[in-house]
Every structure is written in C-alpha cells, then in structure tokens.
mmCIF file of C-alpha atoms in Angstrom:
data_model
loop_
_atom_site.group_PDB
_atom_site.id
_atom_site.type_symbol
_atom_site.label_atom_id
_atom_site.label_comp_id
_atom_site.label_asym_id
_atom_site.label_seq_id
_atom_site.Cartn_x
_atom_site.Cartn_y
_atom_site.Cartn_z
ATOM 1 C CA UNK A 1 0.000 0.000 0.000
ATOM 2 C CA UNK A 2 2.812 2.511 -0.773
ATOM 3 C CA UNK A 3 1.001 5.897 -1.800
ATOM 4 C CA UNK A 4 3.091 8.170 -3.171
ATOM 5 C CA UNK A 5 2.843 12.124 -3.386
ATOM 6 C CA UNK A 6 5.107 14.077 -5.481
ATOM 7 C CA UNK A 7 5.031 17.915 -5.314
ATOM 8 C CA UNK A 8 7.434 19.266 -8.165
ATOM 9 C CA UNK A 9 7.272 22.249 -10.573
ATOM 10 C CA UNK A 10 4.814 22.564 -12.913
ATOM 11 C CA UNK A 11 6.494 21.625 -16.788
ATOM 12 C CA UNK A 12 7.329 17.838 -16.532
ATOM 13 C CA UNK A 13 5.674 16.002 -19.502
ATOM 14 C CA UNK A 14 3.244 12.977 -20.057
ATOM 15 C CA UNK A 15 6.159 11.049 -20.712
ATOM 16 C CA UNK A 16 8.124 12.155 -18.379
ATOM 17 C CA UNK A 17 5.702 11.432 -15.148
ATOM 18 C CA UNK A 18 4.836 7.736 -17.393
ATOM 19 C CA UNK A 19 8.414 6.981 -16.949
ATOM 20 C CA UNK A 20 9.055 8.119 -13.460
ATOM 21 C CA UNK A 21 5.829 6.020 -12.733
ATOM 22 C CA UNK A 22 7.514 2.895 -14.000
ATOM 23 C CA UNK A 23 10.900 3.606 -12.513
ATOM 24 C CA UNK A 24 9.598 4.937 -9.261
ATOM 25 C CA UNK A 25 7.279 1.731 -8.849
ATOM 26 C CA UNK A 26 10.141 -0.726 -9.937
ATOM 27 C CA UNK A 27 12.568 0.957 -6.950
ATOM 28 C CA UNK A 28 9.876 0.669 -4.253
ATOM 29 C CA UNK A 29 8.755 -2.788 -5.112
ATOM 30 C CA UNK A 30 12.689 -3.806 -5.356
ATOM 31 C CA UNK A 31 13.533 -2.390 -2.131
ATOM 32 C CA UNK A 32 10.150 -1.648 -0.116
ATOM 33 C CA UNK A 33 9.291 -5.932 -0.814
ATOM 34 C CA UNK A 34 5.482 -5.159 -2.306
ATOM 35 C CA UNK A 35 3.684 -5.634 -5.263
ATOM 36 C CA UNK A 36 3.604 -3.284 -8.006
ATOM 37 C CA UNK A 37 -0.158 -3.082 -7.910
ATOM 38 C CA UNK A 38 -0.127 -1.935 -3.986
ATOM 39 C CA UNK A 39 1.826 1.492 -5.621
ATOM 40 C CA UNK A 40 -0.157 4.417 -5.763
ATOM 41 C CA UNK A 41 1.782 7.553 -6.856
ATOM 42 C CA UNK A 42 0.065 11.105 -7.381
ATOM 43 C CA UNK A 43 1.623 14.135 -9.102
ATOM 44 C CA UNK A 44 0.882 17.742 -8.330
ATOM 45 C CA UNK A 45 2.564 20.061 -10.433
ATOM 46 C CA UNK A 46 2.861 23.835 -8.944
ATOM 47 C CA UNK A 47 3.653 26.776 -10.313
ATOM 48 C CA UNK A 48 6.850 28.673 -9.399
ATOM 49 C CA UNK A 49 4.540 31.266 -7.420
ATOM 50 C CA UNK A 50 3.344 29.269 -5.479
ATOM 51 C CA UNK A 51 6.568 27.778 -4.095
ATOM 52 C CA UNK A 52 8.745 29.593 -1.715
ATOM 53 C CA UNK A 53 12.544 28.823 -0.228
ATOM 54 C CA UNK A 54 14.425 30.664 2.328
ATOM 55 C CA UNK A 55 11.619 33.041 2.198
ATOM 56 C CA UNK A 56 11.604 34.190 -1.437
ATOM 57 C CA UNK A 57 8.816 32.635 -3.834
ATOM 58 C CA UNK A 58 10.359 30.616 -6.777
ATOM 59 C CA UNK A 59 8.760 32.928 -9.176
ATOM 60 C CA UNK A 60 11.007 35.939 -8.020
ATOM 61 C CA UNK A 61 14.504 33.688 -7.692
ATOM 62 C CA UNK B 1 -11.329 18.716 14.136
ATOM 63 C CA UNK B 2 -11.202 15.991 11.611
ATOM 64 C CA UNK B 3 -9.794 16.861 8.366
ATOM 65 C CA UNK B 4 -10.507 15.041 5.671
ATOM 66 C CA UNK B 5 -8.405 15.502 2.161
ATOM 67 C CA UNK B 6 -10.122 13.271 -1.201
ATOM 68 C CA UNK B 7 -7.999 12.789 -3.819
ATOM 69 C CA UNK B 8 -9.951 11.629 -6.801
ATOM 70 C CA UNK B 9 -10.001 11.626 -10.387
ATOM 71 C CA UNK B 10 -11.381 14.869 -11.641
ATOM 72 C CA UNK B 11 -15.008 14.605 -13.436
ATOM 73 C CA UNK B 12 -17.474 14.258 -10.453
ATOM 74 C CA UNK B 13 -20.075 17.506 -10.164
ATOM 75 C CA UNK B 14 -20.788 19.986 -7.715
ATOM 76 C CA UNK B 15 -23.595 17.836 -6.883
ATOM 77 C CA UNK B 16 -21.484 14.514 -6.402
ATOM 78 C CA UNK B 17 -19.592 17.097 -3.878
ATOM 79 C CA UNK B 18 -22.150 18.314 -2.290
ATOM 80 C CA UNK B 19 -23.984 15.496 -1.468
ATOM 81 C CA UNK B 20 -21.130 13.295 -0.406
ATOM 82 C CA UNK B 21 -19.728 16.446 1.957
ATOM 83 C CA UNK B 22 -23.227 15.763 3.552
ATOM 84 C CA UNK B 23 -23.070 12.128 3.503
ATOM 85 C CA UNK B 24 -19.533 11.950 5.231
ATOM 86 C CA UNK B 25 -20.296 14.788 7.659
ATOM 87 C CA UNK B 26 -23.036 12.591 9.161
ATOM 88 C CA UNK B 27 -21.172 9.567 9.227
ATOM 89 C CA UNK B 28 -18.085 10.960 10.585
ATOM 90 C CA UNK B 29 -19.986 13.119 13.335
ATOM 91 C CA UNK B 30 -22.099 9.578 14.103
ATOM 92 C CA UNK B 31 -19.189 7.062 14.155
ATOM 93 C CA UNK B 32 -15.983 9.740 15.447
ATOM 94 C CA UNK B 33 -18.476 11.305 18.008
ATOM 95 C CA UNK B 34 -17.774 14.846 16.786
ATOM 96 C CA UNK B 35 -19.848 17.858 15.509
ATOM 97 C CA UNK B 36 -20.392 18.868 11.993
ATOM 98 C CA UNK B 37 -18.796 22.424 12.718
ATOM 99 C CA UNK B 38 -15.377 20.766 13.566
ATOM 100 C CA UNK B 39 -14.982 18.726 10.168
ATOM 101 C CA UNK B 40 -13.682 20.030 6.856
ATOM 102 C CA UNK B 41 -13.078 17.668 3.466
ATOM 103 C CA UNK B 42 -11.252 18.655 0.944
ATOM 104 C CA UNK B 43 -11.763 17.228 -2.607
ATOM 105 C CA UNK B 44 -8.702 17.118 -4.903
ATOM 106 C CA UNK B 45 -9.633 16.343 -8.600
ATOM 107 C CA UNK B 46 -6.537 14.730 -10.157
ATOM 108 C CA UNK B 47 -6.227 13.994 -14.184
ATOM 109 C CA UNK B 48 -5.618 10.137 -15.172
ATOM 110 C CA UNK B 49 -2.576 11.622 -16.386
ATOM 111 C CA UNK B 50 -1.490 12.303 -12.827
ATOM 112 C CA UNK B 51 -2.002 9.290 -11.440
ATOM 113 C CA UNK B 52 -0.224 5.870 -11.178
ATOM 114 C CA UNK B 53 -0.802 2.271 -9.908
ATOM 115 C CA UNK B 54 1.518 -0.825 -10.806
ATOM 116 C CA UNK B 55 3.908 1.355 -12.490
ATOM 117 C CA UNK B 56 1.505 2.630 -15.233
ATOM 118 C CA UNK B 57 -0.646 6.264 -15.371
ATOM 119 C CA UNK B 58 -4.317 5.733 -15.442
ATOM 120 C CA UNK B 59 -4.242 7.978 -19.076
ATOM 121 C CA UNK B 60 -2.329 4.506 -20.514
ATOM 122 C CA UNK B 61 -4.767 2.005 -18.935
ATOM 123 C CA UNK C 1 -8.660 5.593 -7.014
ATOM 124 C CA UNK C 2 -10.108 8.067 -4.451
ATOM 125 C CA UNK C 3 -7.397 8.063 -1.789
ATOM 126 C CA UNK C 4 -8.904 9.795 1.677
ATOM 127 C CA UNK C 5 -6.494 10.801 4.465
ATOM 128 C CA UNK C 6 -8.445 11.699 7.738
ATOM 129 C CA UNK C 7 -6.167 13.713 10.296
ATOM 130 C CA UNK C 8 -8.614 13.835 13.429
ATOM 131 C CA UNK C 9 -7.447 13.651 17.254
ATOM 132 C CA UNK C 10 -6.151 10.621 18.508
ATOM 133 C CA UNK C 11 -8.582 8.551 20.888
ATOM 134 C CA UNK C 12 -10.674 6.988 18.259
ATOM 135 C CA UNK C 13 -10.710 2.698 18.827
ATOM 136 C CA UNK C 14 -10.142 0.616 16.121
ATOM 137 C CA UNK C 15 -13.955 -0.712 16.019
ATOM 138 C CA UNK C 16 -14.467 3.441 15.495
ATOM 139 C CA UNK C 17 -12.070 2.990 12.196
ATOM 140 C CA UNK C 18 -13.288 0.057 11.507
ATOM 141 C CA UNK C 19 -16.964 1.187 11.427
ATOM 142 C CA UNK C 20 -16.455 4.530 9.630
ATOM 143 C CA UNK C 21 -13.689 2.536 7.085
ATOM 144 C CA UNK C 22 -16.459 0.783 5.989
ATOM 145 C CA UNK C 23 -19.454 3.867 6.213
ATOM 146 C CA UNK C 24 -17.464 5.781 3.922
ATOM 147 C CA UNK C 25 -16.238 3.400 1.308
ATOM 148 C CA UNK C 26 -19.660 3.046 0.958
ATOM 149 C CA UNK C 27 -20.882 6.646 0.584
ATOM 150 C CA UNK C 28 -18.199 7.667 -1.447
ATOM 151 C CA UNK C 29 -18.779 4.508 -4.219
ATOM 152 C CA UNK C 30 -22.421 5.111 -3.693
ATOM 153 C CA UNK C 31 -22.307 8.944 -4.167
ATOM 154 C CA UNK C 32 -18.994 9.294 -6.426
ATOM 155 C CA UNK C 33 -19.552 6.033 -8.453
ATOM 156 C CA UNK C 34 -16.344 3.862 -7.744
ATOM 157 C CA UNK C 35 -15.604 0.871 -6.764
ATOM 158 C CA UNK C 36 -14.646 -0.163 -3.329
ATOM 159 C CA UNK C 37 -11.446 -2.256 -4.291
ATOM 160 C CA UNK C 38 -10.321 1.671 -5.227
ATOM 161 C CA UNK C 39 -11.079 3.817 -2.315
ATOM 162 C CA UNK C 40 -7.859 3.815 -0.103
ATOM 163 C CA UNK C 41 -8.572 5.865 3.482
ATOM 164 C CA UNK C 42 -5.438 6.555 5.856
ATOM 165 C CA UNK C 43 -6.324 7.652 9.586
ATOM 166 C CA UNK C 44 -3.339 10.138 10.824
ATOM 167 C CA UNK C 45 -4.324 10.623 14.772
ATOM 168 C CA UNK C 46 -3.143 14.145 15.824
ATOM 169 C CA UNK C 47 -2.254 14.760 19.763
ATOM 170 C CA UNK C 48 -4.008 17.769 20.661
ATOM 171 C CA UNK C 49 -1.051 20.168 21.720
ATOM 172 C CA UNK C 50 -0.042 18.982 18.092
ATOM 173 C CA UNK C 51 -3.348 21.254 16.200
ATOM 174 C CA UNK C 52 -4.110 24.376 16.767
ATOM 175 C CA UNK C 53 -6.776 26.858 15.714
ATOM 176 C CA UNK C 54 -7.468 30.580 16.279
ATOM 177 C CA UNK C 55 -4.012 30.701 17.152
ATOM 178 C CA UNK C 56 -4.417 28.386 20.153
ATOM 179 C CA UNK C 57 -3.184 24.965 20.454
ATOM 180 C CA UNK C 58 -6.260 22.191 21.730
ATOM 181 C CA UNK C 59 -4.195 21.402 24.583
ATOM 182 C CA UNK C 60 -4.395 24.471 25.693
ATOM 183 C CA UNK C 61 -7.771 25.213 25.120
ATOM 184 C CA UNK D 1 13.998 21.255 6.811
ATOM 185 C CA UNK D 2 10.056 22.726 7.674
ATOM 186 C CA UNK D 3 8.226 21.632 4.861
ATOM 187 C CA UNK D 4 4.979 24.009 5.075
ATOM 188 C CA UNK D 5 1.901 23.331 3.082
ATOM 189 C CA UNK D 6 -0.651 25.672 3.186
ATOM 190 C CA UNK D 7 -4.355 25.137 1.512
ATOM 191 C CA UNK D 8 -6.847 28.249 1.058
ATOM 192 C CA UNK D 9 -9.539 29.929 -0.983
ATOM 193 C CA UNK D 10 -7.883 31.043 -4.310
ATOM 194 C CA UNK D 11 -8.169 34.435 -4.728
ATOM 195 C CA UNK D 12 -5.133 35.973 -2.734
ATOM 196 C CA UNK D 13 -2.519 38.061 -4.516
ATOM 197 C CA UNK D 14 1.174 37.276 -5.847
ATOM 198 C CA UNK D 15 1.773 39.844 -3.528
ATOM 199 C CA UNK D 16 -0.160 38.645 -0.717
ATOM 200 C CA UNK D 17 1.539 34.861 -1.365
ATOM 201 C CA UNK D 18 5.114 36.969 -1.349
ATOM 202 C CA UNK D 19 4.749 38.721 1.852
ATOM 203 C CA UNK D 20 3.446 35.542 3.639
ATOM 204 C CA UNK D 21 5.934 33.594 2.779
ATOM 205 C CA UNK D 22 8.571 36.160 4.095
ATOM 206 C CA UNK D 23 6.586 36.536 7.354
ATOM 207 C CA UNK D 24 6.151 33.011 8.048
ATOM 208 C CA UNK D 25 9.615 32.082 7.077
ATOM 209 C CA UNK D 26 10.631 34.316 9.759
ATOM 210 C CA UNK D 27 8.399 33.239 12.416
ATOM 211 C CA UNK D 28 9.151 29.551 11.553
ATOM 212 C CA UNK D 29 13.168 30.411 11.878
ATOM 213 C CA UNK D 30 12.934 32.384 14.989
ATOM 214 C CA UNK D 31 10.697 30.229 17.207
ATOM 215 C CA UNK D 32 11.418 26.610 15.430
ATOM 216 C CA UNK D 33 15.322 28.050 15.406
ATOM 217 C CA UNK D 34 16.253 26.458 11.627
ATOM 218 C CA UNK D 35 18.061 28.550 9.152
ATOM 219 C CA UNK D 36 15.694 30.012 6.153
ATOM 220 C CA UNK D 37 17.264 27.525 3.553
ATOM 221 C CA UNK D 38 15.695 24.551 4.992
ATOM 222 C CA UNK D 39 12.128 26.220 4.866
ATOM 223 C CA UNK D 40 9.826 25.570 2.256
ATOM 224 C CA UNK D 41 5.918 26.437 1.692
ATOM 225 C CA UNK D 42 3.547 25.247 -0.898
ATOM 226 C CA UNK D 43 0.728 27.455 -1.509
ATOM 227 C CA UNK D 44 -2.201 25.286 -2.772
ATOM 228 C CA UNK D 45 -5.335 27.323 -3.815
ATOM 229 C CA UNK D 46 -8.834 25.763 -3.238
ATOM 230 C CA UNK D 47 -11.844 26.636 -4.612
ATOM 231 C CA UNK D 48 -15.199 27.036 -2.396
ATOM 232 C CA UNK D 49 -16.951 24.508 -4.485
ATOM 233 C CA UNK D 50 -13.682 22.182 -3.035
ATOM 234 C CA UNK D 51 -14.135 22.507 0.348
ATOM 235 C CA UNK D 52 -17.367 21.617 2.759
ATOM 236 C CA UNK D 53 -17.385 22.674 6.830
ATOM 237 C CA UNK D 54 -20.469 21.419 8.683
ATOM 238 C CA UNK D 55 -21.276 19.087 5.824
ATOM 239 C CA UNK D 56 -21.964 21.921 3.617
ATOM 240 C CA UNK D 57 -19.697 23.805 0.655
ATOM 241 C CA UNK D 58 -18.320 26.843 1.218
ATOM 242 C CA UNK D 59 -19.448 28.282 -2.540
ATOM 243 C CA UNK D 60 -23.072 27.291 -1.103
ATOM 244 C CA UNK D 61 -22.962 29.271 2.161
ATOM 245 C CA UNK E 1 -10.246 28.469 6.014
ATOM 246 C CA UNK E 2 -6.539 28.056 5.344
ATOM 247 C CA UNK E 3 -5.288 24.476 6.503
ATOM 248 C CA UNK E 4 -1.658 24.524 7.271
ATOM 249 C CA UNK E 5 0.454 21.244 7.818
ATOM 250 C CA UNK E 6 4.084 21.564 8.902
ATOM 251 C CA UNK E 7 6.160 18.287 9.028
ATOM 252 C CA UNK E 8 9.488 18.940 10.411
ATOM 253 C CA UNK E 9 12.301 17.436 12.819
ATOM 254 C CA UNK E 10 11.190 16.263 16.121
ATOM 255 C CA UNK E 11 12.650 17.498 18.623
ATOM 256 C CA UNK E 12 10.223 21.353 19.044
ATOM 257 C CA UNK E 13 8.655 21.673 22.506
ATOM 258 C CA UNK E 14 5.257 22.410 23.488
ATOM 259 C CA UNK E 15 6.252 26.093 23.829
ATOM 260 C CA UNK E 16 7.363 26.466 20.575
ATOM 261 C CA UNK E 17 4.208 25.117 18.838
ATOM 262 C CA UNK E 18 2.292 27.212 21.150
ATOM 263 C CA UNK E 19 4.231 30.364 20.310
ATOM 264 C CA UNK E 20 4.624 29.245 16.443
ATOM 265 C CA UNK E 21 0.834 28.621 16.280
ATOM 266 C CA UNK E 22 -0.388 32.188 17.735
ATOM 267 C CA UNK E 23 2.703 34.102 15.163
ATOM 268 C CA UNK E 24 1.432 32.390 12.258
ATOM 269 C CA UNK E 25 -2.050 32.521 12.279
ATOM 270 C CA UNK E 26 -1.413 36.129 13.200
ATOM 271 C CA UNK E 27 0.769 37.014 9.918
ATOM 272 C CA UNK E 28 -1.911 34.740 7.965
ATOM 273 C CA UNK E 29 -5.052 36.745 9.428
ATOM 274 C CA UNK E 30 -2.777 40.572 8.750
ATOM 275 C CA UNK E 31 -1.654 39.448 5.137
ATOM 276 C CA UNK E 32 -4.233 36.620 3.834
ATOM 277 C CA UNK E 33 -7.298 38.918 5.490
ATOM 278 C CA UNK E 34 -8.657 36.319 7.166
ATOM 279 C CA UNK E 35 -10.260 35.306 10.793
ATOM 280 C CA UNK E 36 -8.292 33.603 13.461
ATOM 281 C CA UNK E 37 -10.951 31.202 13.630
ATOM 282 C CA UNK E 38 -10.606 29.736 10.523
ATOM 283 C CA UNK E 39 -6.845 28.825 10.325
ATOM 284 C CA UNK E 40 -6.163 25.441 11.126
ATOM 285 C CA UNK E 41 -2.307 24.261 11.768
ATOM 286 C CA UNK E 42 -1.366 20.789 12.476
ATOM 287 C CA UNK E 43 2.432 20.132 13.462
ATOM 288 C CA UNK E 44 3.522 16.675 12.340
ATOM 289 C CA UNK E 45 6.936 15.740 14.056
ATOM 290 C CA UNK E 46 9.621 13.839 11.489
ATOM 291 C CA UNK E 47 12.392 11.449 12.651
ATOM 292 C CA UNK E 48 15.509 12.568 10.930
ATOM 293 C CA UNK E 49 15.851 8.537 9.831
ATOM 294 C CA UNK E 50 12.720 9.713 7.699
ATOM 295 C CA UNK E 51 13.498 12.422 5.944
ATOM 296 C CA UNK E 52 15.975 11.988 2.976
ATOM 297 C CA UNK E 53 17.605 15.392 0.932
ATOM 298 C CA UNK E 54 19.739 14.712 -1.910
ATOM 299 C CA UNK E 55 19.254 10.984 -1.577
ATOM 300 C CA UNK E 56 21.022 10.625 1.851
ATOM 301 C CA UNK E 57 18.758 10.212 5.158
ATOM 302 C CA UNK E 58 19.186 13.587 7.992
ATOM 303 C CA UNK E 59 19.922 11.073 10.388
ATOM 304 C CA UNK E 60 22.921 9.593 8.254
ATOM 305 C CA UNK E 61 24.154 13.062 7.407
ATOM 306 C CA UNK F 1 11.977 21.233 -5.786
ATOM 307 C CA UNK F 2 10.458 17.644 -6.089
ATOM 308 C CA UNK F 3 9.083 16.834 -2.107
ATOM 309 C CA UNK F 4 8.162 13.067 -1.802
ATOM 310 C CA UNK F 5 5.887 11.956 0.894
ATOM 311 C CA UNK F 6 5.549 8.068 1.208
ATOM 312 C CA UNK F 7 2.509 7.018 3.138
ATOM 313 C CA UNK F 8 3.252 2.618 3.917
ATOM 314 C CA UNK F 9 3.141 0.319 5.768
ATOM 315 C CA UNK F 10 5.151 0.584 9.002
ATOM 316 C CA UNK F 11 7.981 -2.184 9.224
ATOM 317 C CA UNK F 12 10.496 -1.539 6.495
ATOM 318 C CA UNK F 13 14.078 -0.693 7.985
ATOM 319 C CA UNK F 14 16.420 2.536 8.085
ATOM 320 C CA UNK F 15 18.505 0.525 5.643
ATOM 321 C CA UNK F 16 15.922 0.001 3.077
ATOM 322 C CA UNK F 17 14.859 3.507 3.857
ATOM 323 C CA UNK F 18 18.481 4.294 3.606
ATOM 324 C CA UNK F 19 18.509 2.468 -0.258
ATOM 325 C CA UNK F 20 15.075 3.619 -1.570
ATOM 326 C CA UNK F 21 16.019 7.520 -0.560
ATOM 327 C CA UNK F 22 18.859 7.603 -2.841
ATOM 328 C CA UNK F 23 17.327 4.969 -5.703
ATOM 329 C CA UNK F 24 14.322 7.171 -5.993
ATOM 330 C CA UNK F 25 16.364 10.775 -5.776
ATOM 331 C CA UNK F 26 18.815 9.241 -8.870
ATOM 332 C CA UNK F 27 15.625 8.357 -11.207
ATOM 333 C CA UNK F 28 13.940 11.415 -9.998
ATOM 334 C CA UNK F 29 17.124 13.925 -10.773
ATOM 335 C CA UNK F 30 17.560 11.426 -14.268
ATOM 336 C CA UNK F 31 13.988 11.498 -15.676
ATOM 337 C CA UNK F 32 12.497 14.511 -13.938
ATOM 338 C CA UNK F 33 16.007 16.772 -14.621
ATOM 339 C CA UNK F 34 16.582 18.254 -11.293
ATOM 340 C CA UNK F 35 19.697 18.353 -8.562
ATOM 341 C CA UNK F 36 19.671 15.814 -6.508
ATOM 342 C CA UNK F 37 19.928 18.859 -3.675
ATOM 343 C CA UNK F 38 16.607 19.557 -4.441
ATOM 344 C CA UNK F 39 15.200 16.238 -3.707
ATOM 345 C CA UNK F 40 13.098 15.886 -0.249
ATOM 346 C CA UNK F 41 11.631 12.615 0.739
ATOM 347 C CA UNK F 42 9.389 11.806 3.991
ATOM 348 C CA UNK F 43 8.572 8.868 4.902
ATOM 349 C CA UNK F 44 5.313 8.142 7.020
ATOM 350 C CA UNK F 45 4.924 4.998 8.378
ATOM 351 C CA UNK F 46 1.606 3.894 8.859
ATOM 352 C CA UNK F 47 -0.130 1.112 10.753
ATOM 353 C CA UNK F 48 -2.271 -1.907 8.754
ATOM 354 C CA UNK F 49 -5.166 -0.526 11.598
ATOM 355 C CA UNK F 50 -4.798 2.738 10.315
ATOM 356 C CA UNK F 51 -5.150 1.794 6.491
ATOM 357 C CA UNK F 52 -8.588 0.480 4.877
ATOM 358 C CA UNK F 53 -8.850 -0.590 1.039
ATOM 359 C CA UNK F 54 -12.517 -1.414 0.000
ATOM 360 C CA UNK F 55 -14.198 -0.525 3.211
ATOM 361 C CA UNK F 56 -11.859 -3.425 5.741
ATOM 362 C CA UNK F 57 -8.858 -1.981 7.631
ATOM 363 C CA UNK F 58 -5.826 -3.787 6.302
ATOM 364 C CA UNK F 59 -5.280 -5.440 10.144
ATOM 365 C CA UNK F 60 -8.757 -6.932 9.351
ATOM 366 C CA UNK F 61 -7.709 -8.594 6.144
#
C-alpha cells in the first residue's frame, strides 16, 4: 500500500511522469518488498509562485 | 477537528460534492463522536494523467 | 482511485475505524460512483497540543 | 527542513503569497530556530466549491 | 479556512508550537485577510531517519 | 523542488529507507532533470489498523 505524493514544478511532460511512474514503482517494489499493484503515486505540479525557499517565492529567484 | 483531504479523479459535479460532503459529515460526526462544525473535506480532482498504480498512469490504462 | 487521508485527534478505537472505514467506502462509491477495491482511506491521529486553531493549540484550550 | 503546506480559498494576490511567505519564514526560523534555507511552503489554492465545513460547501454558504 | 500542515524534525517543545501557532495565524489573518478562527495548523513531528535530501537520510548526514 | 511523501506500511528498515532515498532521488534527478539537492523525501509509516482498502482496515484482512 505505498502511496506516493510528489510535489514538483509545474512543466514535466506525459512522458516524463509515465516513466518516473515505471521507474519509481520498480525501486519501491525492489527495495520496499510489495507488489507493483499496492503502488499508488500522485503528481501535483505547482507553479513557481506558489513555491517559496528561504523566504523568497520561486517565481522571483 | 477531523480533516478530511479526497484525492480523486477529476469529473465528479458539484452535486457529487455536495452530497457526499453531507453524507460523510453525518457519518463521521455519528461514528468519530464529533460535531459537523469541527470537520472540513477537501476534494482534490486529479487527471488520469497524474495518477499511477503498478507502475503505469491511469491515461495509458 | 479516491485516496482519503483523515487527520482527526487521537482517541478513536479501532472498532471506530473500523466502522467509519467501511461507512465511507460506501458513501463515497455510492455517491462518487467507484468501486470499493479503489477507495484507499489513511487515519493520521493528531495529539491535541499537536493542532491548533485561532491561534491556540487544543491542549491548551 | 520545515516543509509548510498551506491550503486556502484562491483568490489571494502574488503579492499577498510573497509577503506571507517572508513573514512566516521568519516566524518559523525564529521560534522553530532552523536557518531560512531549509524552509519551504507550498501554496495550494482551493476553490469554495472544493471545500465543505459542517457538511456543507463553502461556494453554497 | 486556510489548513496549514508543517512536518518537520522532532525534537520542538510544546512552547514552541504554542508560540509558532499564535505568530502564524497572526501574519496569515494581517496578510491573507482572514479570521483567526478559521486557520487550522497541524504540526507533524519527522524522525531525521525519515526524511531523505539529496538521496542521503538527515539522520545519516 | 520535487518533495516526496511516502505514506506505507510501518515495518520496512532505516537501511531500506536508507537504499530507496537515494534509488528514488537518482531516477527522480535522471527522468524529472533536477539536482539531486533539491530532492526531499518523507517517509510516514503507517499502521495496517490505520489503512482500509474497500471498506476493511488492512489489520482486518
């Protein structure tokens, strides 16, 4: 029953999330001893402005 | 204060929302012995696109 | 896939989980069309001097 | 490393996002005593038809 | 109604939380022009053996 | 500015925590093209009576 949340900036690609799926899924199963079905993995993509570090929002880095 | 965050796949209506914030109010409140006033839900809508299980996006199944 | 997290104070019993596991599966395929095998809930319980509201932690309320 | 995620009604400012995340930043470093760096927020903006108190939605109060 | 979850190290006493609740939800009342009442914060304590940066655990760092 | 949160089952080790931080940070930096510095992981470890699939807590099944 891993589920998965990814936060990252908004930009990544269909095929780039379809590949991190796979790869992320493969790792977990490898290492975390489940099935591949019991993964669950969500992406949110955010925009820079709505992402702040050390104070400062992305957007104005 | 129960919180309640639904990630789901985008597509249900205002009035899927609406009645199922009812619905879980009362059941919540009933079963976790707490009043309506103290519990907020969230709904999430999330794209197949977004969303993996067994290593594969929901968009490719 | 709807994938519920409930953060609510700790306290609750198991046959509390266990009752409302099942009362909401139920609403939410019921209300939001889905199958059970695809509605994932996760319980977080939350120590009250760990929530606060109005500015005031429930421990100290 | 405070990781900070914040969910409210969408509608506040660039500006208003900017100067709360300076404000909390500060707060978090000077009471939680980390260095700015390791702080990060996530604005996520809601909509009222997203978000139900008291079994109702907010866009139907 | 702005929810705010912080995960961070263990280790923060009661009196920080207490101190960190009240400054935030003041700065997120002044700039997000909001009511005390509605801001939730829930503090969720992390073990540094479960956090990772940069692919190497806090604890192991 | 990827930040992983991994909800499982409680159980696994710091070592496989230890492995999967730094497998999933490498195919994360590789397919998603980011710094590995950028890379947060939590991991939240969850109890099978805290965890329901299809209306039965996981401790049930």
């Amino acid at each position: 029953m891993p589920h998965v949340q990814i936060h990252w900036f908004e930009g990544r690609t269909a095929e780039q999330k379809r590949e991190l799926a796979e790869a992320l899924t493969n790792e977990i199963c490898r290492i975390g001893r489940c099935e591949p079905e019991s993964v669950g993995i969500v992406f949110t993509d955010v925009d820079t402005s709505d992402w702040a570090r050390a104070g400062k929002l992305f957007s104005d880095k």
